[in-house]
XYZ file of N, CA, C and O in Angstrom:
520
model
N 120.375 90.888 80.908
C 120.059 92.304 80.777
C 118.677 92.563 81.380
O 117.620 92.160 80.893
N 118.818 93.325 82.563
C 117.486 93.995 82.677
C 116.819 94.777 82.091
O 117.501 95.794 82.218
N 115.643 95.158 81.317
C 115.401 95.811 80.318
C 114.266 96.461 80.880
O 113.296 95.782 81.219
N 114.275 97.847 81.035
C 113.235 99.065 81.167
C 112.174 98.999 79.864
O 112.482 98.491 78.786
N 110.983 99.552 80.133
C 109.769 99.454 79.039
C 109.082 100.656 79.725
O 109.262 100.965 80.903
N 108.494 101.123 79.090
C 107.786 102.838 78.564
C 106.650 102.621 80.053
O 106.646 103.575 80.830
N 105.841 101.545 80.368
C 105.255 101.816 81.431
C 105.999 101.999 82.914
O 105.504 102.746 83.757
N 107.051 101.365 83.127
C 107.930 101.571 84.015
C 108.887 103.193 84.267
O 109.184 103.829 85.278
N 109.095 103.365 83.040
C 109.622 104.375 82.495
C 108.632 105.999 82.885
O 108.979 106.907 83.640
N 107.618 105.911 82.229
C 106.343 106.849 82.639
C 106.402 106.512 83.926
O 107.005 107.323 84.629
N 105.871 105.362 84.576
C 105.538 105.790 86.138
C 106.818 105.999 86.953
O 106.750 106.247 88.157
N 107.750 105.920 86.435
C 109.035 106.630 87.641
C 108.623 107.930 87.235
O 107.964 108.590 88.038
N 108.915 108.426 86.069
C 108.627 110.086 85.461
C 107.757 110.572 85.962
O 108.117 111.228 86.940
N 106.719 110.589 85.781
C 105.571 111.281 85.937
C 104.598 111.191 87.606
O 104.240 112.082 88.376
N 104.429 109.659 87.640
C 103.650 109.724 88.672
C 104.291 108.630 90.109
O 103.470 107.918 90.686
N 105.698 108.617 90.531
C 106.032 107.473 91.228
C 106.895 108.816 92.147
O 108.099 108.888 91.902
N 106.282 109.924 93.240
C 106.682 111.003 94.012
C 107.669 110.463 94.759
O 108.465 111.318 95.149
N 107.991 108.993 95.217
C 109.251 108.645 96.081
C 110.685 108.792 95.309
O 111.837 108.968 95.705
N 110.268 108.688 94.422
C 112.147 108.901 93.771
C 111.930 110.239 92.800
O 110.888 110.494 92.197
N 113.496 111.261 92.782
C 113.767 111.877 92.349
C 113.576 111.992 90.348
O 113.961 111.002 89.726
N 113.174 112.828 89.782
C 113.399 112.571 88.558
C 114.962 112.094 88.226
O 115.147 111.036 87.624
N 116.060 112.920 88.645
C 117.285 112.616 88.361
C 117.894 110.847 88.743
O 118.893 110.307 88.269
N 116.843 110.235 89.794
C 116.695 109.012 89.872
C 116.195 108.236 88.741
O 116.879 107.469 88.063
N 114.802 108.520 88.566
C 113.957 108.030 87.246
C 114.787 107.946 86.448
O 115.034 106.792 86.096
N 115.625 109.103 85.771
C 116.360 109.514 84.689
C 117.704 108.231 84.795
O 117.914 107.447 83.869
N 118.225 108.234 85.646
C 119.195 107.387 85.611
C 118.916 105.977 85.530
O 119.727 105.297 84.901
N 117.803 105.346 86.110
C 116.906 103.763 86.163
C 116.823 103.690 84.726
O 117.408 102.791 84.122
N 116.095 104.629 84.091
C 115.780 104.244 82.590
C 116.181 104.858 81.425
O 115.782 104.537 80.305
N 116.998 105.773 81.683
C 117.796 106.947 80.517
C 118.765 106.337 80.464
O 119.165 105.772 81.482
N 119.504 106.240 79.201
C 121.490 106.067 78.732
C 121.677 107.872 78.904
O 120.719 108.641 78.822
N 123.316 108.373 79.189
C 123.334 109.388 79.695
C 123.340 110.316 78.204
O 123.493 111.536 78.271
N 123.155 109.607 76.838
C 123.543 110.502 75.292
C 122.056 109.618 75.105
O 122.023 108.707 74.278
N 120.453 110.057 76.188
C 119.462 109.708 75.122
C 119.261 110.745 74.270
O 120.018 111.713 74.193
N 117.957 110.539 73.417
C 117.726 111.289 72.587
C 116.573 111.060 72.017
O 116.545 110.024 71.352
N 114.998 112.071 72.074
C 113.818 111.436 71.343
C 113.426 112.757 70.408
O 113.858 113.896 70.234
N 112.403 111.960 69.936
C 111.749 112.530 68.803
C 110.398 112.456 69.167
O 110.004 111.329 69.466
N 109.492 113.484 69.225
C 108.355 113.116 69.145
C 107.222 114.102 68.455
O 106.830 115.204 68.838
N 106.884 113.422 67.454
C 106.397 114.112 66.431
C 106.722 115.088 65.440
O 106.260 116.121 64.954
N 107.607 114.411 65.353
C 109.041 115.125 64.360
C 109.582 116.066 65.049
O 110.176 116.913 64.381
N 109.571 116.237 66.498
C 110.328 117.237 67.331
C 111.636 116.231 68.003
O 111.303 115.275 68.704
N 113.112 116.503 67.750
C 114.229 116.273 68.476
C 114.075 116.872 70.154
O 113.537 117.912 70.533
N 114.627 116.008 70.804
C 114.993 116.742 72.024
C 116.493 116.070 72.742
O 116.800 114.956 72.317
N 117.016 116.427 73.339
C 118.402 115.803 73.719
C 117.768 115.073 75.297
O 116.621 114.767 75.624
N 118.930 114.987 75.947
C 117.866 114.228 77.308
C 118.108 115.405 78.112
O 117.479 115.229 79.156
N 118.596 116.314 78.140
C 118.545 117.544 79.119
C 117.216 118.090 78.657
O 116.365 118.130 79.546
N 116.719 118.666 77.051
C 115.469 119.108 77.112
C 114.432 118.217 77.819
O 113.583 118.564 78.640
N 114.687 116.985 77.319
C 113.626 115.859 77.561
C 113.126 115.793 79.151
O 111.930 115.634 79.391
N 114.250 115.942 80.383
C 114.222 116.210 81.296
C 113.562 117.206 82.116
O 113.065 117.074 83.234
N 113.666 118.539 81.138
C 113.179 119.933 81.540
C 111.746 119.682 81.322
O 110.924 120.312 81.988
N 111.380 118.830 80.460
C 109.869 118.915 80.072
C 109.482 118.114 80.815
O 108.388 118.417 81.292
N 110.000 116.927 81.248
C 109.574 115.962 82.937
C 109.252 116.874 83.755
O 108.179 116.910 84.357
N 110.364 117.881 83.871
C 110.263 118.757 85.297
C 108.624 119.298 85.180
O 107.713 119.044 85.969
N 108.568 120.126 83.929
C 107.808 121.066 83.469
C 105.660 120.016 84.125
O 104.541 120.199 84.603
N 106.587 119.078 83.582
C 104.874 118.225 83.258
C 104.626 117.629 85.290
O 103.503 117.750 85.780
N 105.538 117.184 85.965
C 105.515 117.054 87.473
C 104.703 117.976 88.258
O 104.009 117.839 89.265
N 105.080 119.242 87.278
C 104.367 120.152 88.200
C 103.072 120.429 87.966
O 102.548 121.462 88.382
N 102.364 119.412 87.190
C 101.178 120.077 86.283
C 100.346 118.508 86.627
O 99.143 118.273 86.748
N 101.503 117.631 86.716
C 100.248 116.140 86.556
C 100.160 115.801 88.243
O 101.078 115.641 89.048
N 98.950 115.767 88.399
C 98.848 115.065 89.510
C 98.837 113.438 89.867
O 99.459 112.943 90.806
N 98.135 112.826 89.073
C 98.226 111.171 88.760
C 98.241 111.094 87.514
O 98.558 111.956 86.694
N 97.768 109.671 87.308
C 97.810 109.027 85.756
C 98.178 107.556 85.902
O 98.624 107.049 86.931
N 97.978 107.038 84.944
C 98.545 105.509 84.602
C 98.258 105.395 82.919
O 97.554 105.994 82.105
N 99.347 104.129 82.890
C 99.649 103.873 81.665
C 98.771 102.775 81.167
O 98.372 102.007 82.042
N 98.374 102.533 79.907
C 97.907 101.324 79.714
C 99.088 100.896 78.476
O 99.419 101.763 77.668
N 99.662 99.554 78.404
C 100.450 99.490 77.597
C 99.252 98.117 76.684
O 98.593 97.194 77.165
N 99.385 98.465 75.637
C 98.412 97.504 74.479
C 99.252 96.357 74.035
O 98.845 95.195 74.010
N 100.568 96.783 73.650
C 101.497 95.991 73.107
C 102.674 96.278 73.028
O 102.841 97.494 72.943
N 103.997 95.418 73.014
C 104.955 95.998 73.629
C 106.022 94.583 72.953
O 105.715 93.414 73.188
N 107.206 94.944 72.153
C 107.618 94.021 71.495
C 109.501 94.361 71.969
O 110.044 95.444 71.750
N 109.961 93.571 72.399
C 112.037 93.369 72.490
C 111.997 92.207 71.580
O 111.295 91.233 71.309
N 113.150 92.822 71.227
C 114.095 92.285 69.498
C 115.441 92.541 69.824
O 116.172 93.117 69.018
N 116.078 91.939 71.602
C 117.664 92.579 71.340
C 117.268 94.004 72.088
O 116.474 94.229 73.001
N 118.250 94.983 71.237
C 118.019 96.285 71.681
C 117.295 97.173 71.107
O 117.650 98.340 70.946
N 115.849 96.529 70.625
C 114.990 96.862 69.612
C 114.014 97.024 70.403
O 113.822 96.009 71.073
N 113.087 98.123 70.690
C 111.725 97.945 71.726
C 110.725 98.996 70.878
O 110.972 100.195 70.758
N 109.706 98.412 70.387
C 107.982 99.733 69.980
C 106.895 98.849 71.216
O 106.917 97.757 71.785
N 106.347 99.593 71.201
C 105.072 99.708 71.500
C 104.172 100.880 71.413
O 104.456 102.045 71.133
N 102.844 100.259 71.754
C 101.887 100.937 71.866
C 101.138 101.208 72.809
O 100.510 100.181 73.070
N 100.758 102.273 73.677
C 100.316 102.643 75.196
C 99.655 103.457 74.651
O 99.716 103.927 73.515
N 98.471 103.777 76.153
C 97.689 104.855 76.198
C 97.973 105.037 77.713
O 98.030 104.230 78.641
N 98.227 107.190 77.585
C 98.726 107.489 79.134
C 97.485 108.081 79.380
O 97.002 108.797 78.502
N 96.860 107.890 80.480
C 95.815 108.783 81.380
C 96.402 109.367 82.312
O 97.112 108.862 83.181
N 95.999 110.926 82.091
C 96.719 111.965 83.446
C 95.539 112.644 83.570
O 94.744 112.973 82.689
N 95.500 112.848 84.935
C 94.405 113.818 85.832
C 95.867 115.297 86.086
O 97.060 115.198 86.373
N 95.146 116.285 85.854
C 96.279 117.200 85.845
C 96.088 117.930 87.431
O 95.199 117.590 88.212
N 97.059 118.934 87.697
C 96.069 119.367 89.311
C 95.206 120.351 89.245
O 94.707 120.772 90.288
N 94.864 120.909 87.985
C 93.805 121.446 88.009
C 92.169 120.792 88.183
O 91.090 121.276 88.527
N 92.764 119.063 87.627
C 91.493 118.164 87.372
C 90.760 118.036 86.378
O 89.586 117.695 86.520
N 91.235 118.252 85.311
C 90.775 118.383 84.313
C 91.976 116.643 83.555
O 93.053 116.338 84.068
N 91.377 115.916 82.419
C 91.991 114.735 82.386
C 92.595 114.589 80.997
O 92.242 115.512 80.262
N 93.086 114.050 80.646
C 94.076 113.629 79.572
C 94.356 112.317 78.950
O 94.789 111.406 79.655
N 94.121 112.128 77.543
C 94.412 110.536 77.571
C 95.035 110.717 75.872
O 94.457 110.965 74.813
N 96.445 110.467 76.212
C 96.959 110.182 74.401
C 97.278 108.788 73.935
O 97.692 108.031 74.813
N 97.196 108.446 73.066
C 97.925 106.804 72.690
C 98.919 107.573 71.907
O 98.694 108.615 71.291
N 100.257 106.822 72.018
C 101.698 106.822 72.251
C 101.870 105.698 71.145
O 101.137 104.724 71.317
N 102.690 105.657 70.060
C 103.139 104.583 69.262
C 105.043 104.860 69.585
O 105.627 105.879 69.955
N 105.340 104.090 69.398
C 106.723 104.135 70.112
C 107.885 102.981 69.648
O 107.998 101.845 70.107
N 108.640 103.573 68.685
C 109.977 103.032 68.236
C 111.107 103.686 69.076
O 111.267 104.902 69.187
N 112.054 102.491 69.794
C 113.354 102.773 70.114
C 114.483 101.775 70.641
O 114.230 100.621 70.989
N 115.580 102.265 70.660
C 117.038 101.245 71.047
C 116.812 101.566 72.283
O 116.228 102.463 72.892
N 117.596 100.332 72.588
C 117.996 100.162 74.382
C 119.717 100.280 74.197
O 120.460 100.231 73.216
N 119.869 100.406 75.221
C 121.536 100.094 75.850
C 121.890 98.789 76.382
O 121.079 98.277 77.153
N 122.925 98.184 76.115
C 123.225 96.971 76.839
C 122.734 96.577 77.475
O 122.309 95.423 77.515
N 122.577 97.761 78.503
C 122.282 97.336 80.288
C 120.740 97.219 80.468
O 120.117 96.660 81.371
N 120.147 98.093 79.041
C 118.515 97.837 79.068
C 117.752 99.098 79.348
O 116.563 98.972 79.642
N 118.479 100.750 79.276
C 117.969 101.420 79.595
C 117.584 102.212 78.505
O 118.358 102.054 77.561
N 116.721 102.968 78.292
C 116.709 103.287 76.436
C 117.598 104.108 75.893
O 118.082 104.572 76.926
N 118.224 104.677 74.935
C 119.246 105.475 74.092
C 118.350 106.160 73.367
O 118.497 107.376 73.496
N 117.332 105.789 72.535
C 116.236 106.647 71.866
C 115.076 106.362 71.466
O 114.888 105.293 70.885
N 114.115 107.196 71.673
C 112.489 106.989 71.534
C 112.233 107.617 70.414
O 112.727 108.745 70.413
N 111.566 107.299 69.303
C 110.653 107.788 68.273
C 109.123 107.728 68.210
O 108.550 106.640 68.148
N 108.585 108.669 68.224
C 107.272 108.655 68.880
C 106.545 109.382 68.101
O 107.071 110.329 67.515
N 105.014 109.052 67.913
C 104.119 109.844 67.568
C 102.756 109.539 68.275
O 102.160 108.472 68.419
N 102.425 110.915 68.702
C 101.161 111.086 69.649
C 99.858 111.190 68.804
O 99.684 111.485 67.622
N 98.884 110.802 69.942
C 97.321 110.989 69.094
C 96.193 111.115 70.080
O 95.624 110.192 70.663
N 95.967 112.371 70.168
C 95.236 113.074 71.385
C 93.982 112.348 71.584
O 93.249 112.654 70.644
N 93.382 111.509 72.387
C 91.999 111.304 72.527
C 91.056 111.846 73.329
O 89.846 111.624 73.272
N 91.795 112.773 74.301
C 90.802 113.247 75.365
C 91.864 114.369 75.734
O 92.980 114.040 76.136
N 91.523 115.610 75.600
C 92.247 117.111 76.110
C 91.833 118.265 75.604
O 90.782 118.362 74.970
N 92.540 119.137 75.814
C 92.455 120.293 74.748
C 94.207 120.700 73.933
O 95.294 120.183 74.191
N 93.869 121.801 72.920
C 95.018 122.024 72.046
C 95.930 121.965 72.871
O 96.927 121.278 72.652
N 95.754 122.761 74.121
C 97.069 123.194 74.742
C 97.984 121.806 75.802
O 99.104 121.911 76.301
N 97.104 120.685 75.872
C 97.242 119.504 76.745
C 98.288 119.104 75.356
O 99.277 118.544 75.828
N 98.382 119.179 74.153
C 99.441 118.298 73.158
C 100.898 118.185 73.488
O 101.611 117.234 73.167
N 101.384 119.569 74.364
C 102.850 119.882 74.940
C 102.825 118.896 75.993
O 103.922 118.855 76.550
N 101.892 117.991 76.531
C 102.513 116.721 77.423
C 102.990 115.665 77.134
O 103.344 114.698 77.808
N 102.989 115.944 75.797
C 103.328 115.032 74.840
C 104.357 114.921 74.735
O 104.952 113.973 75.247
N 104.904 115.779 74.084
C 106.019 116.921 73.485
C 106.997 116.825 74.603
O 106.648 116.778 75.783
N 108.426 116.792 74.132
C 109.334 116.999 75.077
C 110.511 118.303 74.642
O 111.697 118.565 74.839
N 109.361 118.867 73.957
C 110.016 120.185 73.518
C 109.507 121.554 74.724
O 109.919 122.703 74.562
């Protein structure tokens, strides 16, 4: 099983401009995902819309992943994302992160809770896949 992980995952999403999101989406999405983040549900069509939404807003970024644990189809970790937005103004949340994989290794669902270290109120919706 090849198995996708949240930094791979983020940089197709967000900051990897040669492939399509609907590419990204398929490399590391099962087609019934489903996350949570911060007690917000989203299906993978919202989850998607808010990729779209955030593409148009992030200019770079990188991930730092701290720790990062597979158990089977069991994956948490813990990351911190840095985004420069295109206004230029910067962003940095740490990400705690419970979720299943699919057979094949692509995730089925993320449980997540964010923790702003560097933004403002309104930077928390990059979070958010609501």
């Amino acid at each position: 099983m090849s198995r996708t992980g949240i930094e791979a995952a983020l940089n197709d999403l967000l900051f990897n401009r040669g492939i399509t999101l609907a590419e990204a989406a398929e490399r590391h999405f099962a087609p019934d995902y489903r996350q949570r983040t911060d007690g917000e549900w989203a299906d993978r069509a919202q989850f998607l819309d808010h990729i779209g939404h955030l593409r148009g807003i992030v200019a770079d970024g990188h991930v730092d992943v701290h720790e990062e644990l597979y158990d089977g189809t069991k994956y948490a970790d813990r990351h911190t994302c840095h985004i420069t937005k295109t206004d230029g103004s910067t962003v940095a949340m740490e990400v705690y992160v419970f979720a299943d994989l699919t057979a094949d290794g692509r995730f089925r669902r993320i449980e997540e809770t964010t923790l702003m270290l560097k933004g403002t109120d309104a930077d928390r919706d990059l979070g958010s896949a609501r």
